[in-house]
PDB file of C-alpha atoms in Angstrom:
ATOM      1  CA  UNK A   1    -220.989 125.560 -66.589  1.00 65.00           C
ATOM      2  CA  UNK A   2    -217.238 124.590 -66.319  1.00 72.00           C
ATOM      3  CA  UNK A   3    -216.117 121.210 -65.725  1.00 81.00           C
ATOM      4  CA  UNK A   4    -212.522 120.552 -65.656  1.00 86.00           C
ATOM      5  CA  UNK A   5    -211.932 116.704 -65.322  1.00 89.00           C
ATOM      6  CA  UNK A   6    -208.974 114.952 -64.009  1.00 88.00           C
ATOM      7  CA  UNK A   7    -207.469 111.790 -62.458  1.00 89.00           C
ATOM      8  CA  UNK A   8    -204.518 112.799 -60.649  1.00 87.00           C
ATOM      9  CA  UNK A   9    -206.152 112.087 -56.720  1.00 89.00           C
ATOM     10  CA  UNK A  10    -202.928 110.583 -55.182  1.00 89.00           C
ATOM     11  CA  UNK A  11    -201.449 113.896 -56.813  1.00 89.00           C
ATOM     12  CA  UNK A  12    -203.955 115.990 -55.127  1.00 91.00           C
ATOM     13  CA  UNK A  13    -203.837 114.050 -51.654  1.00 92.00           C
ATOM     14  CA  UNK A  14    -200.402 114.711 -51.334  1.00 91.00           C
ATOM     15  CA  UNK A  15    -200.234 118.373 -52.215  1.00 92.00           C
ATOM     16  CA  UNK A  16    -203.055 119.282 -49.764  1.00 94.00           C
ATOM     17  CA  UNK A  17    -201.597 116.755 -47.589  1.00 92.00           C
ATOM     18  CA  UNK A  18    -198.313 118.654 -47.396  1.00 91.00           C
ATOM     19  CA  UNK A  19    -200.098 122.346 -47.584  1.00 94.00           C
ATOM     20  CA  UNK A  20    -202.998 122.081 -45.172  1.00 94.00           C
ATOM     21  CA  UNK A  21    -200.343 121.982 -42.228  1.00 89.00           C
ATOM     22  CA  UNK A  22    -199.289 125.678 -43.047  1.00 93.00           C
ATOM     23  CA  UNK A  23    -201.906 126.936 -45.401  1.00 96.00           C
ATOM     24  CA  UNK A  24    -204.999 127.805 -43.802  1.00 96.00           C
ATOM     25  CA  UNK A  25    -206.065 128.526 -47.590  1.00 97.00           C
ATOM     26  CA  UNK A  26    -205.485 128.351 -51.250  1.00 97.00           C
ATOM     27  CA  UNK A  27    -206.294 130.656 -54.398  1.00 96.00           C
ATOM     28  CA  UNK A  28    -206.752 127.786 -57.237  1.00 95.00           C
ATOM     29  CA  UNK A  29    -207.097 128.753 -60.896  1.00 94.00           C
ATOM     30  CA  UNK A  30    -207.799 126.343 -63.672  1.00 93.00           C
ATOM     31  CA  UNK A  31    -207.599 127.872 -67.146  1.00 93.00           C
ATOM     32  CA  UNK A  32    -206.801 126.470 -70.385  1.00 92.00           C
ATOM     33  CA  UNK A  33    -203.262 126.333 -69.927  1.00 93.00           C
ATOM     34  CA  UNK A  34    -203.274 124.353 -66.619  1.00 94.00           C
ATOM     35  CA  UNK A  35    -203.735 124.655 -62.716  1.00 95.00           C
ATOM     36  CA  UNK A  36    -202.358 127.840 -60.561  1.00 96.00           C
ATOM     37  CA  UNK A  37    -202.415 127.246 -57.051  1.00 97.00           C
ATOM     38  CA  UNK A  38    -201.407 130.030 -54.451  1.00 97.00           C
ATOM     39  CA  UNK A  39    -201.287 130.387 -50.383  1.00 97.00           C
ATOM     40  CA  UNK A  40    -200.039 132.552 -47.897  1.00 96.00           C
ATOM     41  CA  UNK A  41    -199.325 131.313 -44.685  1.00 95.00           C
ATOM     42  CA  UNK A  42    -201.044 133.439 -41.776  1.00 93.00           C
ATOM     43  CA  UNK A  43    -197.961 135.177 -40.063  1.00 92.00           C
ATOM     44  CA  UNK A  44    -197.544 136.117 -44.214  1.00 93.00           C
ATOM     45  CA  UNK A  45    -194.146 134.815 -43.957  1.00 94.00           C
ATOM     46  CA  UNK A  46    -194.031 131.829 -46.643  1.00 96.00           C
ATOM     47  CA  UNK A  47    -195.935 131.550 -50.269  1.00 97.00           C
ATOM     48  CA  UNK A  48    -196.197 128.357 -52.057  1.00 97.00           C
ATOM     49  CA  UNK A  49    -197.200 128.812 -55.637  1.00 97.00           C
ATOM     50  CA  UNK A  50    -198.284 125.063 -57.542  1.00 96.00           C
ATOM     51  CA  UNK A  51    -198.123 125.574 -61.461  1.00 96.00           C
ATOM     52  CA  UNK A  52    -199.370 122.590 -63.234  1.00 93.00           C
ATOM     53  CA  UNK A  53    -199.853 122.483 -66.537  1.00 94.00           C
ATOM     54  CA  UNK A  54    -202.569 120.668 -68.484  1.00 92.00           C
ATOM     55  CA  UNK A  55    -200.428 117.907 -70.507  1.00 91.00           C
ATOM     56  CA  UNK A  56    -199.868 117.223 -66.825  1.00 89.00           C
ATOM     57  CA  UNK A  57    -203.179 115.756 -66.503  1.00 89.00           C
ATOM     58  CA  UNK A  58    -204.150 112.450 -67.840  1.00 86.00           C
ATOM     59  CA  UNK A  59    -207.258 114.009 -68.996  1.00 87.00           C
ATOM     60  CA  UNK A  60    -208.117 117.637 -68.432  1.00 90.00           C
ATOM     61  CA  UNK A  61    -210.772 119.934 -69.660  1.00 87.00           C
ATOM     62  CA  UNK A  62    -211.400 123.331 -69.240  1.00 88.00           C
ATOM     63  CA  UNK A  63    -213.327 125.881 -71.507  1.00 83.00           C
ATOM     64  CA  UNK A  64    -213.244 128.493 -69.467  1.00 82.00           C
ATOM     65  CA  UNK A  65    -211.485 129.885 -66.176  1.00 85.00           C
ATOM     66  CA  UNK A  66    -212.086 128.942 -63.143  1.00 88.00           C
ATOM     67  CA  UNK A  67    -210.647 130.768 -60.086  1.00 90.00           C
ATOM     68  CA  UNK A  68    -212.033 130.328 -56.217  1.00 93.00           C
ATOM     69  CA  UNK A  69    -210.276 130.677 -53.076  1.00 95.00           C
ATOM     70  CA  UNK A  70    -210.847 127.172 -51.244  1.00 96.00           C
ATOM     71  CA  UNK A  71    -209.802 126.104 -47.845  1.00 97.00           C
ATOM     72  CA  UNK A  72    -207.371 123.790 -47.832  1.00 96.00           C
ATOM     73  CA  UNK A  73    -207.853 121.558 -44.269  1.00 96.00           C
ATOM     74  CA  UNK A  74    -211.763 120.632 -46.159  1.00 96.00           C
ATOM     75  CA  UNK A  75    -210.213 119.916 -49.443  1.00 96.00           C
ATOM     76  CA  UNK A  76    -207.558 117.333 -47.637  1.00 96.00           C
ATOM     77  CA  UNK A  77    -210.436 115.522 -45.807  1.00 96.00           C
ATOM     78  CA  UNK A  78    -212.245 115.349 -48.946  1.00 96.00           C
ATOM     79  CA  UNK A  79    -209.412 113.836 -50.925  1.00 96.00           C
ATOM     80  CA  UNK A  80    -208.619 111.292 -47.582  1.00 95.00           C
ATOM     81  CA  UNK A  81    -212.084 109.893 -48.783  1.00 94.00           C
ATOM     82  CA  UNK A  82    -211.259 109.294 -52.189  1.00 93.00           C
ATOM     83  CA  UNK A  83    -209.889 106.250 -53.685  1.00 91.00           C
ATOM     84  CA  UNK A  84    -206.466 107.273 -55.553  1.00 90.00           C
ATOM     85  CA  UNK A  85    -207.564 106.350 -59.273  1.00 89.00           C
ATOM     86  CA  UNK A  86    -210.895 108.210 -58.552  1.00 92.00           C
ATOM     87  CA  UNK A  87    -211.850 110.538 -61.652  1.00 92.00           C
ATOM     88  CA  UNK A  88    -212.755 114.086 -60.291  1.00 93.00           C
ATOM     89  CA  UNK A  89    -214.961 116.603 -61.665  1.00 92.00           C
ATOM     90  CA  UNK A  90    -214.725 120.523 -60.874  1.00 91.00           C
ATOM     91  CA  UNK A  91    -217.879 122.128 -61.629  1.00 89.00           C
ATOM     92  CA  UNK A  92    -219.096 125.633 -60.993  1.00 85.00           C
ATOM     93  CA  UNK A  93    -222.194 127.729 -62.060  1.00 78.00           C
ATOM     94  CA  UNK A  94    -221.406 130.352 -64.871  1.00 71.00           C
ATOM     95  CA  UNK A  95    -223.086 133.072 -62.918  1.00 70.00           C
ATOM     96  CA  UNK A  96    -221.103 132.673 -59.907  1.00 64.00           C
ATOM     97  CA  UNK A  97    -222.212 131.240 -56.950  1.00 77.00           C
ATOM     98  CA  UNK A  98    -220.200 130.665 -54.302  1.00 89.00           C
ATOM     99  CA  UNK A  99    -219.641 127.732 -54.122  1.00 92.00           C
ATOM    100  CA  UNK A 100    -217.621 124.806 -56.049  1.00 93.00           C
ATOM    101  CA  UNK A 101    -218.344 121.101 -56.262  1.00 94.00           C
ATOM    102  CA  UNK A 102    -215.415 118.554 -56.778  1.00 95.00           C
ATOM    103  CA  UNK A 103    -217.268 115.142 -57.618  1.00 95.00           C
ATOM    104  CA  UNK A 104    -215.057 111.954 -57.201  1.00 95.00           C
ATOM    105  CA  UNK A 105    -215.941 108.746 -59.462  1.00 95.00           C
ATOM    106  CA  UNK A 106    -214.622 105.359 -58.837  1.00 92.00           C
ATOM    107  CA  UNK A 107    -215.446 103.047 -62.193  1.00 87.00           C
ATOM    108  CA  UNK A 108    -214.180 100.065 -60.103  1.00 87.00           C
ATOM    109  CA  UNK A 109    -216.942 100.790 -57.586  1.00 89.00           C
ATOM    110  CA  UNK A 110    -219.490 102.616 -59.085  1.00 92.00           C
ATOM    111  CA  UNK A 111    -219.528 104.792 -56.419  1.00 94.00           C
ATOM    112  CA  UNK A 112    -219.749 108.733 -56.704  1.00 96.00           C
ATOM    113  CA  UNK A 113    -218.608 111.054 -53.958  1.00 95.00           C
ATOM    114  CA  UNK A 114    -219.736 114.458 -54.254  1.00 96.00           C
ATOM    115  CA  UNK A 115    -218.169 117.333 -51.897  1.00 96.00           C
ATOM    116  CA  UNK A 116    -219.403 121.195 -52.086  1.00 95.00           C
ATOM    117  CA  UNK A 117    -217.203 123.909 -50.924  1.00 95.00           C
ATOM    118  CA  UNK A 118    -217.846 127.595 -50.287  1.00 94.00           C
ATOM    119  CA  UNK A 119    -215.440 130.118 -51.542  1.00 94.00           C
ATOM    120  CA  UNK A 120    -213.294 131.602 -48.985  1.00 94.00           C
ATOM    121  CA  UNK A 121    -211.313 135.169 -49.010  1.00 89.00           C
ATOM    122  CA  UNK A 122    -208.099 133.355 -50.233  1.00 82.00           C
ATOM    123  CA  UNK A 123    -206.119 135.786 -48.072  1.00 79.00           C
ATOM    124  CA  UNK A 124    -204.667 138.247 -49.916  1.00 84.00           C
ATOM    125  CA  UNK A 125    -203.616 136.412 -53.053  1.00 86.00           C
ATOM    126  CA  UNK A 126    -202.655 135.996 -56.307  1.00 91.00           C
ATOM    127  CA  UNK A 127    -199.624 137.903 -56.330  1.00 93.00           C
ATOM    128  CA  UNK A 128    -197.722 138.627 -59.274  1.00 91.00           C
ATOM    129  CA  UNK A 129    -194.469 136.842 -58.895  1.00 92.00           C
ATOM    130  CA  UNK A 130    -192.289 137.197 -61.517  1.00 91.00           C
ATOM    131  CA  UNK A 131    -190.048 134.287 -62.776  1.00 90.00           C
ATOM    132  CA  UNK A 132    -187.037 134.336 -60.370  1.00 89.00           C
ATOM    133  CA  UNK A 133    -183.313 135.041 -62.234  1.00 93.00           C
ATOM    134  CA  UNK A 134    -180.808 132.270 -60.503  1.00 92.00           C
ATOM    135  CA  UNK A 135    -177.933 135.244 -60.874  1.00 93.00           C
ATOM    136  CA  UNK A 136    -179.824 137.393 -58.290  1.00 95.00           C
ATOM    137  CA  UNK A 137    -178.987 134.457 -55.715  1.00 97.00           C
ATOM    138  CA  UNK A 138    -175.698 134.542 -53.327  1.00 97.00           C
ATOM    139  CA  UNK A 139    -176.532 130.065 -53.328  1.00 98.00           C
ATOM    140  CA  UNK A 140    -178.391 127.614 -55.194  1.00 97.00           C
ATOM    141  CA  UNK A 141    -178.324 124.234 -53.470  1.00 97.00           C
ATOM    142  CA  UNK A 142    -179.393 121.344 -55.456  1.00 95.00           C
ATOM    143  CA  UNK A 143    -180.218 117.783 -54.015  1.00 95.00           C
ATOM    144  CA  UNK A 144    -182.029 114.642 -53.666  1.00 94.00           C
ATOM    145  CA  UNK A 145    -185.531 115.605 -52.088  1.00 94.00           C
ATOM    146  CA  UNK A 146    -184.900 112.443 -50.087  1.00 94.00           C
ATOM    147  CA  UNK A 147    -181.683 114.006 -48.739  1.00 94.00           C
ATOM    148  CA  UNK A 148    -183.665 117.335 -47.903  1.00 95.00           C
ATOM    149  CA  UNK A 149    -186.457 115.016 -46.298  1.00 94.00           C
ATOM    150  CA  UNK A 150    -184.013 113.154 -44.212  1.00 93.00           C
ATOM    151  CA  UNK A 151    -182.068 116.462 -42.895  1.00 94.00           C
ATOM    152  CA  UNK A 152    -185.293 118.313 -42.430  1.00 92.00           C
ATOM    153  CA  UNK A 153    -186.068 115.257 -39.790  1.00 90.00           C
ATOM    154  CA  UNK A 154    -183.230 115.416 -38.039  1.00 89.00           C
ATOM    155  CA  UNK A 155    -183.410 118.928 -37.175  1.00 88.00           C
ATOM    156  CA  UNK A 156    -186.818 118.608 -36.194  1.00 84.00           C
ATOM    157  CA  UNK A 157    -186.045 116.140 -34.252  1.00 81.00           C
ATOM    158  CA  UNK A 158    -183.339 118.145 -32.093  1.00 76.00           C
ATOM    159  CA  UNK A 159    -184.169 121.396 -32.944  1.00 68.00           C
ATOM    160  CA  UNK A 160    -187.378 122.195 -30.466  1.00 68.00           C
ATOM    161  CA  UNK A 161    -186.197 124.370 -27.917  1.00 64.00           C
ATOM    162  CA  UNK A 162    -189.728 124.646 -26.003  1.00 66.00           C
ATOM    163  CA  UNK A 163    -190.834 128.585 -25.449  1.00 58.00           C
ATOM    164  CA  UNK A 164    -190.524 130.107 -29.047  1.00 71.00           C
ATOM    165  CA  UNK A 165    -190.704 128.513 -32.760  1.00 78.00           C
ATOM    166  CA  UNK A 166    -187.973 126.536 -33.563  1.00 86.00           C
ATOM    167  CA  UNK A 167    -185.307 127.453 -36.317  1.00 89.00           C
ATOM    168  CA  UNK A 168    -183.077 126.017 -38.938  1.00 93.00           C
ATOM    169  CA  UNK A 169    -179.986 128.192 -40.041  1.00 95.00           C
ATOM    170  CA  UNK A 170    -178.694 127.556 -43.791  1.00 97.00           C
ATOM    171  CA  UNK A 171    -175.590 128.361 -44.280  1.00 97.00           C
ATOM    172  CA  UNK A 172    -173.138 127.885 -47.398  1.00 97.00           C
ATOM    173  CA  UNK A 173    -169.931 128.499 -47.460  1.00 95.00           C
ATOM    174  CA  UNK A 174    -166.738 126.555 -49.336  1.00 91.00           C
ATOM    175  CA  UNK A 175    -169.016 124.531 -51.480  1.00 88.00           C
ATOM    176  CA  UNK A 176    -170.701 123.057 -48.155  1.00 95.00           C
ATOM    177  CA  UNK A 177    -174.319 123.265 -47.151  1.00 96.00           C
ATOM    178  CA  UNK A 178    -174.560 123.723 -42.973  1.00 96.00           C
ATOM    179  CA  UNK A 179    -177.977 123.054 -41.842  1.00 95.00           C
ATOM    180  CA  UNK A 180    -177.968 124.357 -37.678  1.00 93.00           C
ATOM    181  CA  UNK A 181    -180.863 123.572 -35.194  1.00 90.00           C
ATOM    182  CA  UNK A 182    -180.428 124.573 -31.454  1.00 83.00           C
ATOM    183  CA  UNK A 183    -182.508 122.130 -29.137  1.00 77.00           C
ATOM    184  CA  UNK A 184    -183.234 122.517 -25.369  1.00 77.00           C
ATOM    185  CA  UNK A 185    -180.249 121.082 -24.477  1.00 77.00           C
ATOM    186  CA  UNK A 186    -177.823 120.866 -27.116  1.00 80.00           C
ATOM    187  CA  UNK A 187    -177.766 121.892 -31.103  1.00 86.00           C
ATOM    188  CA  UNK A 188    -177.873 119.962 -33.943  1.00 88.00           C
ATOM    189  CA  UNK A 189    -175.538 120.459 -37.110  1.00 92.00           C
ATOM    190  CA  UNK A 190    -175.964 118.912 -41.032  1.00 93.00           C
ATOM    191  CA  UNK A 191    -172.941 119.409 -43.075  1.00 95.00           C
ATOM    192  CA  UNK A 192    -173.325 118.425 -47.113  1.00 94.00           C
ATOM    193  CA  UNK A 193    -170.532 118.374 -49.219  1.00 93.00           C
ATOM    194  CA  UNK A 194    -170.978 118.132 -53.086  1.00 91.00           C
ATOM    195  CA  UNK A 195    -170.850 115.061 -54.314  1.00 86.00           C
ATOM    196  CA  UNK A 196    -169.164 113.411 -56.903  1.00 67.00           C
ATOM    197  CA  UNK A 197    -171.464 113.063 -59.917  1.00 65.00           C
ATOM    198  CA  UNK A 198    -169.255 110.055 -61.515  1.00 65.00           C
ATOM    199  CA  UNK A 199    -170.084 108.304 -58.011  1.00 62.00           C
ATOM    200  CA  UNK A 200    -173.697 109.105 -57.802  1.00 60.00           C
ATOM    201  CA  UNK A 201    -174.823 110.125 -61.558  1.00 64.00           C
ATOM    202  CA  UNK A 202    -178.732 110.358 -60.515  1.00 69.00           C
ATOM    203  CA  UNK A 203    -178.818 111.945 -57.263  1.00 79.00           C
ATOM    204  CA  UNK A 204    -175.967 114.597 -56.888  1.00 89.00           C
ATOM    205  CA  UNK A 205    -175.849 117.714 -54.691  1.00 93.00           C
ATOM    206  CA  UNK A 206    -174.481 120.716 -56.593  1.00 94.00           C
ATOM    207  CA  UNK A 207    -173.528 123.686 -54.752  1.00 95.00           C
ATOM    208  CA  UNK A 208    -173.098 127.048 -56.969  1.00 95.00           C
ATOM    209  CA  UNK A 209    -171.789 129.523 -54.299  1.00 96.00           C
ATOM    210  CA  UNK A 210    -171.078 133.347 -55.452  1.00 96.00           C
ATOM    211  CA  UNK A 211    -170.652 134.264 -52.010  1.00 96.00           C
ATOM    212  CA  UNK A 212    -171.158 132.519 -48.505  1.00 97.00           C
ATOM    213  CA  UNK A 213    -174.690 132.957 -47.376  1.00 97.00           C
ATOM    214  CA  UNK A 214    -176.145 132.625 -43.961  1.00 97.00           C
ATOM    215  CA  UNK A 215    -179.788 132.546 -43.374  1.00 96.00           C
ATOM    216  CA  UNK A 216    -182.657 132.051 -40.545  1.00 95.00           C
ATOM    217  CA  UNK A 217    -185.719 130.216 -41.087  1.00 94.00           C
ATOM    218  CA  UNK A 218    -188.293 129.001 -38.945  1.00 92.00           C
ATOM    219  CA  UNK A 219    -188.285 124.896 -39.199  1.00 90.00           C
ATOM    220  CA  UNK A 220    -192.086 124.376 -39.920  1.00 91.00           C
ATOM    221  CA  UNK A 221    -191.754 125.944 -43.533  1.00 94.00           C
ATOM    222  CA  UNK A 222    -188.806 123.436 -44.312  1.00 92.00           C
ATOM    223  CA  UNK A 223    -190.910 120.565 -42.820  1.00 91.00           C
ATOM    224  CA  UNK A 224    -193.909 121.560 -45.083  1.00 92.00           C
ATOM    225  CA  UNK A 225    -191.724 121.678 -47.894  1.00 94.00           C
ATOM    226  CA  UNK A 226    -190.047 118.586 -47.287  1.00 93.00           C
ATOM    227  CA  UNK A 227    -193.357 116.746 -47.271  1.00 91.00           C
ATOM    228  CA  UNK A 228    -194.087 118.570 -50.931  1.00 90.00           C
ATOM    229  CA  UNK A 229    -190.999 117.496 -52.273  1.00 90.00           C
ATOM    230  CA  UNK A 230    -192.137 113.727 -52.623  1.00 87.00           C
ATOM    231  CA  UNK A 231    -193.499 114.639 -55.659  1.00 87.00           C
ATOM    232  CA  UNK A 232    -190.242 115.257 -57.016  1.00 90.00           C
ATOM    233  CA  UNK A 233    -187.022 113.216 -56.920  1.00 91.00           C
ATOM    234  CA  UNK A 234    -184.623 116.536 -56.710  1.00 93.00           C
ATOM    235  CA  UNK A 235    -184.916 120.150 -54.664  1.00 96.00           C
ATOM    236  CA  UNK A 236    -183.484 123.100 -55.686  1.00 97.00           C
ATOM    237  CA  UNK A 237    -182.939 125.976 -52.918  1.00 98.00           C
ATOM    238  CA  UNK A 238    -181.798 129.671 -53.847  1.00 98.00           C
ATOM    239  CA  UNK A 239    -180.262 131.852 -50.915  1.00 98.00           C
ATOM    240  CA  UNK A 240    -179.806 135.163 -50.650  1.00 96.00           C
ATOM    241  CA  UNK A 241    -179.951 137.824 -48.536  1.00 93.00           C
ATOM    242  CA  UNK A 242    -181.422 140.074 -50.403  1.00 92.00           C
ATOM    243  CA  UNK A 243    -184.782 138.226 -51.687  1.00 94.00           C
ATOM    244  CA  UNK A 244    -187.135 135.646 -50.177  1.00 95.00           C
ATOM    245  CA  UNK A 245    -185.676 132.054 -50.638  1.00 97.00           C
ATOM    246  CA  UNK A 246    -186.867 129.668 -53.072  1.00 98.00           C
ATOM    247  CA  UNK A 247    -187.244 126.505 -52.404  1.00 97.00           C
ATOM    248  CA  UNK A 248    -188.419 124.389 -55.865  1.00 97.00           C
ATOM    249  CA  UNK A 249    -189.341 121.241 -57.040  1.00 94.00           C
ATOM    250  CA  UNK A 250    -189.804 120.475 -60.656  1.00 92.00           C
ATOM    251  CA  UNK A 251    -193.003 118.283 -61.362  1.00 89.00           C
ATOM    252  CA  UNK A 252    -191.201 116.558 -64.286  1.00 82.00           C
ATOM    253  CA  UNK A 253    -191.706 119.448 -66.857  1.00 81.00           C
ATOM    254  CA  UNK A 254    -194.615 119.893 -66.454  1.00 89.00           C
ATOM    255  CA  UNK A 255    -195.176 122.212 -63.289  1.00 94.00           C
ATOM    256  CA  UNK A 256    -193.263 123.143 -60.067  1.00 96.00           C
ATOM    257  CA  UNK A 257    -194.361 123.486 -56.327  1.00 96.00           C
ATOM    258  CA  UNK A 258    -192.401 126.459 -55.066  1.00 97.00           C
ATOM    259  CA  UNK A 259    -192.361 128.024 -51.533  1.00 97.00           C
ATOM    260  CA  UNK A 260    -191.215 131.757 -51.312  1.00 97.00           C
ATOM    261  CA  UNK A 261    -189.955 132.025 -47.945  1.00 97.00           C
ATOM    262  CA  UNK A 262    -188.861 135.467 -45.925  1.00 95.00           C
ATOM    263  CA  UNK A 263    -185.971 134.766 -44.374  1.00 94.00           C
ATOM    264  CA  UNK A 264    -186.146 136.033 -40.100  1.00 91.00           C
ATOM    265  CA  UNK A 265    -183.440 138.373 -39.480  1.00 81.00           C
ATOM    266  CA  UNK A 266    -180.998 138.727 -36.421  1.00 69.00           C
TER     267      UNK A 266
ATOM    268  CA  UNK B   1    -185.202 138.747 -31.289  1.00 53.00           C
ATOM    269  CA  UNK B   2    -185.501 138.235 -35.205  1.00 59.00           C
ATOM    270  CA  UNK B   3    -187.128 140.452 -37.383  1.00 70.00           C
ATOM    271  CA  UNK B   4    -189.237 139.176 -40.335  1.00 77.00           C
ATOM    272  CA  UNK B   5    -190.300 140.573 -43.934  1.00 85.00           C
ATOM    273  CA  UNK B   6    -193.654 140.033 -44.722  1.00 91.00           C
ATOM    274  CA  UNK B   7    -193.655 138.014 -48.056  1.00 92.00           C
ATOM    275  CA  UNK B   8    -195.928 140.605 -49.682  1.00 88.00           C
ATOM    276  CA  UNK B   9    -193.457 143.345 -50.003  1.00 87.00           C
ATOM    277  CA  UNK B  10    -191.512 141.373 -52.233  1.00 89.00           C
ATOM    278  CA  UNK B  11    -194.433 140.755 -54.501  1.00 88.00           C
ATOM    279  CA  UNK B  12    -197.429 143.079 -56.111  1.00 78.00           C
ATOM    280  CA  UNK B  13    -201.395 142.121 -56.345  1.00 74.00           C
ATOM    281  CA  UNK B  14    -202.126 140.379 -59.736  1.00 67.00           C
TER     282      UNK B  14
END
């Protein structure tokens, strides 16, 4: 039997929280090392890869590995019923069933919540994705994730223009970021500058340009990734035309969330 | 219209 055991629920609830919009499902693997998580989105146009290693956990065990595809909209209603310093255990039988249970124990309570889920196909991943080289990128934006947040609302805001999916162009150019939404009646336009660092030591945005980049994406795979990046204080997004765009956040060093994104093209 | 890469031709199967 394998039983990895951790306490990181609010962790959880937000992750699934932020996928289950988008990601119909989820490859996880636990092994030794850590946590993998991978999804593709169904129109196969975004992948978010979680990597979480075990010193992440307050308390994690795992003998052997443990890899299931698991839909994601289930998980998040599980974890909704969960109290957030709940102790959850991940047990499946060695001779592979299909099925996983992820058993949620509140000391303060006594109570014991107990949730089975069947495997699912996991659509089409893992994918090897090898680690990305910041020189193959015409941009790499860097700021605040509440900045990102806070521009990713305002476009959304504006930038539904009824009949089709709504898009956000990123442009960079001069050391400025241009976020561009077109609404029904109007557009909407977010210009960042890079900021001082003297001004603002813990929150800066850095712009590395090697050339200007223009790109198209559609707005719901910023707004999912805007809702991941709470769990991390800074975002870092690489451009180019080339290669899908990354969007990261570091999990303090001990993981990332990334979403691989194809950009649309004109 | 826009034209879209699937993000599976930028990656292989594991």
């Amino acid at each position: 039997m394998l039983e990895p055991r951790l306490v990181q629920t609010t962790f959880f609830k937000n992750v699934l929280e932020a996928l289950s919009d988008l990601f119909i499902e989820a490859h996880f693997e636990f092994s030794r090392t850590g946590l993998e998580l991978q999804a593709i989105d169904t129109s196969r146009v975004a992948l978010v890869a979680l990597v979480l290693r075990a010193e992440a956990f307050n308390h994690y065990l795992c003998d052997r590995g443990l890899s299931m595809g698991l839909n994601l909209a289930d998980m998040a209603k599980a974890f909704r019923c969960a109290n957030n310093d709940d102790i959850i255990t991940i047990k499946a039988e060695e001779d592979w069933t299909d099925t996983v249970t992820f058993t949620f124990e509140s000391p303060e309570d006594g109570e014991i919540l107990e949730f089975d889920f069947d495997f699912v196909g996991s659509n089409g991943v893992p994918l090897e994705i090898p680690e990305y080289q910041e020189s193959e990128y015409q941009a790499i934006v860097r700021m605040p994730s509440a900045k990102f947040m806070r521009i990713c609302k305002k476009l959304s805001s504006f930038g539904d223009s009824g009949d089709r999916d709504p898009v956000v162009i990123i442009s960079v150019y001069k050391e400025r970021v241009r976020s561009f939404a077109r609404g029904k009646t109007g557009t909407s336009t977010t210009v960042c500058l890079q900021t001082q660092t003297v001004d603002k030591p813990k929150e800066p945005t850095l712009i590395e340009m090697k050339e200007e980049v223009s790109l198209i994406f559609d707005l719901k795979y910023m707004n999912s990734f805007s809702k991941a990046s709470t769990l991390s204080d800074q975002v870092t997004i690489n451009l180019s035309s080339e290669l899908p765009a990354v969007f990261e956040c570091k999990i303090a060093e001990l993981g990332y969330i990334r979403y691989y994104i194809s950009p649309r093209k004109e | 219209g826009h034209k879209q890469s699937t993000i599976t031709n930028y990656f292989i199967r594991a």
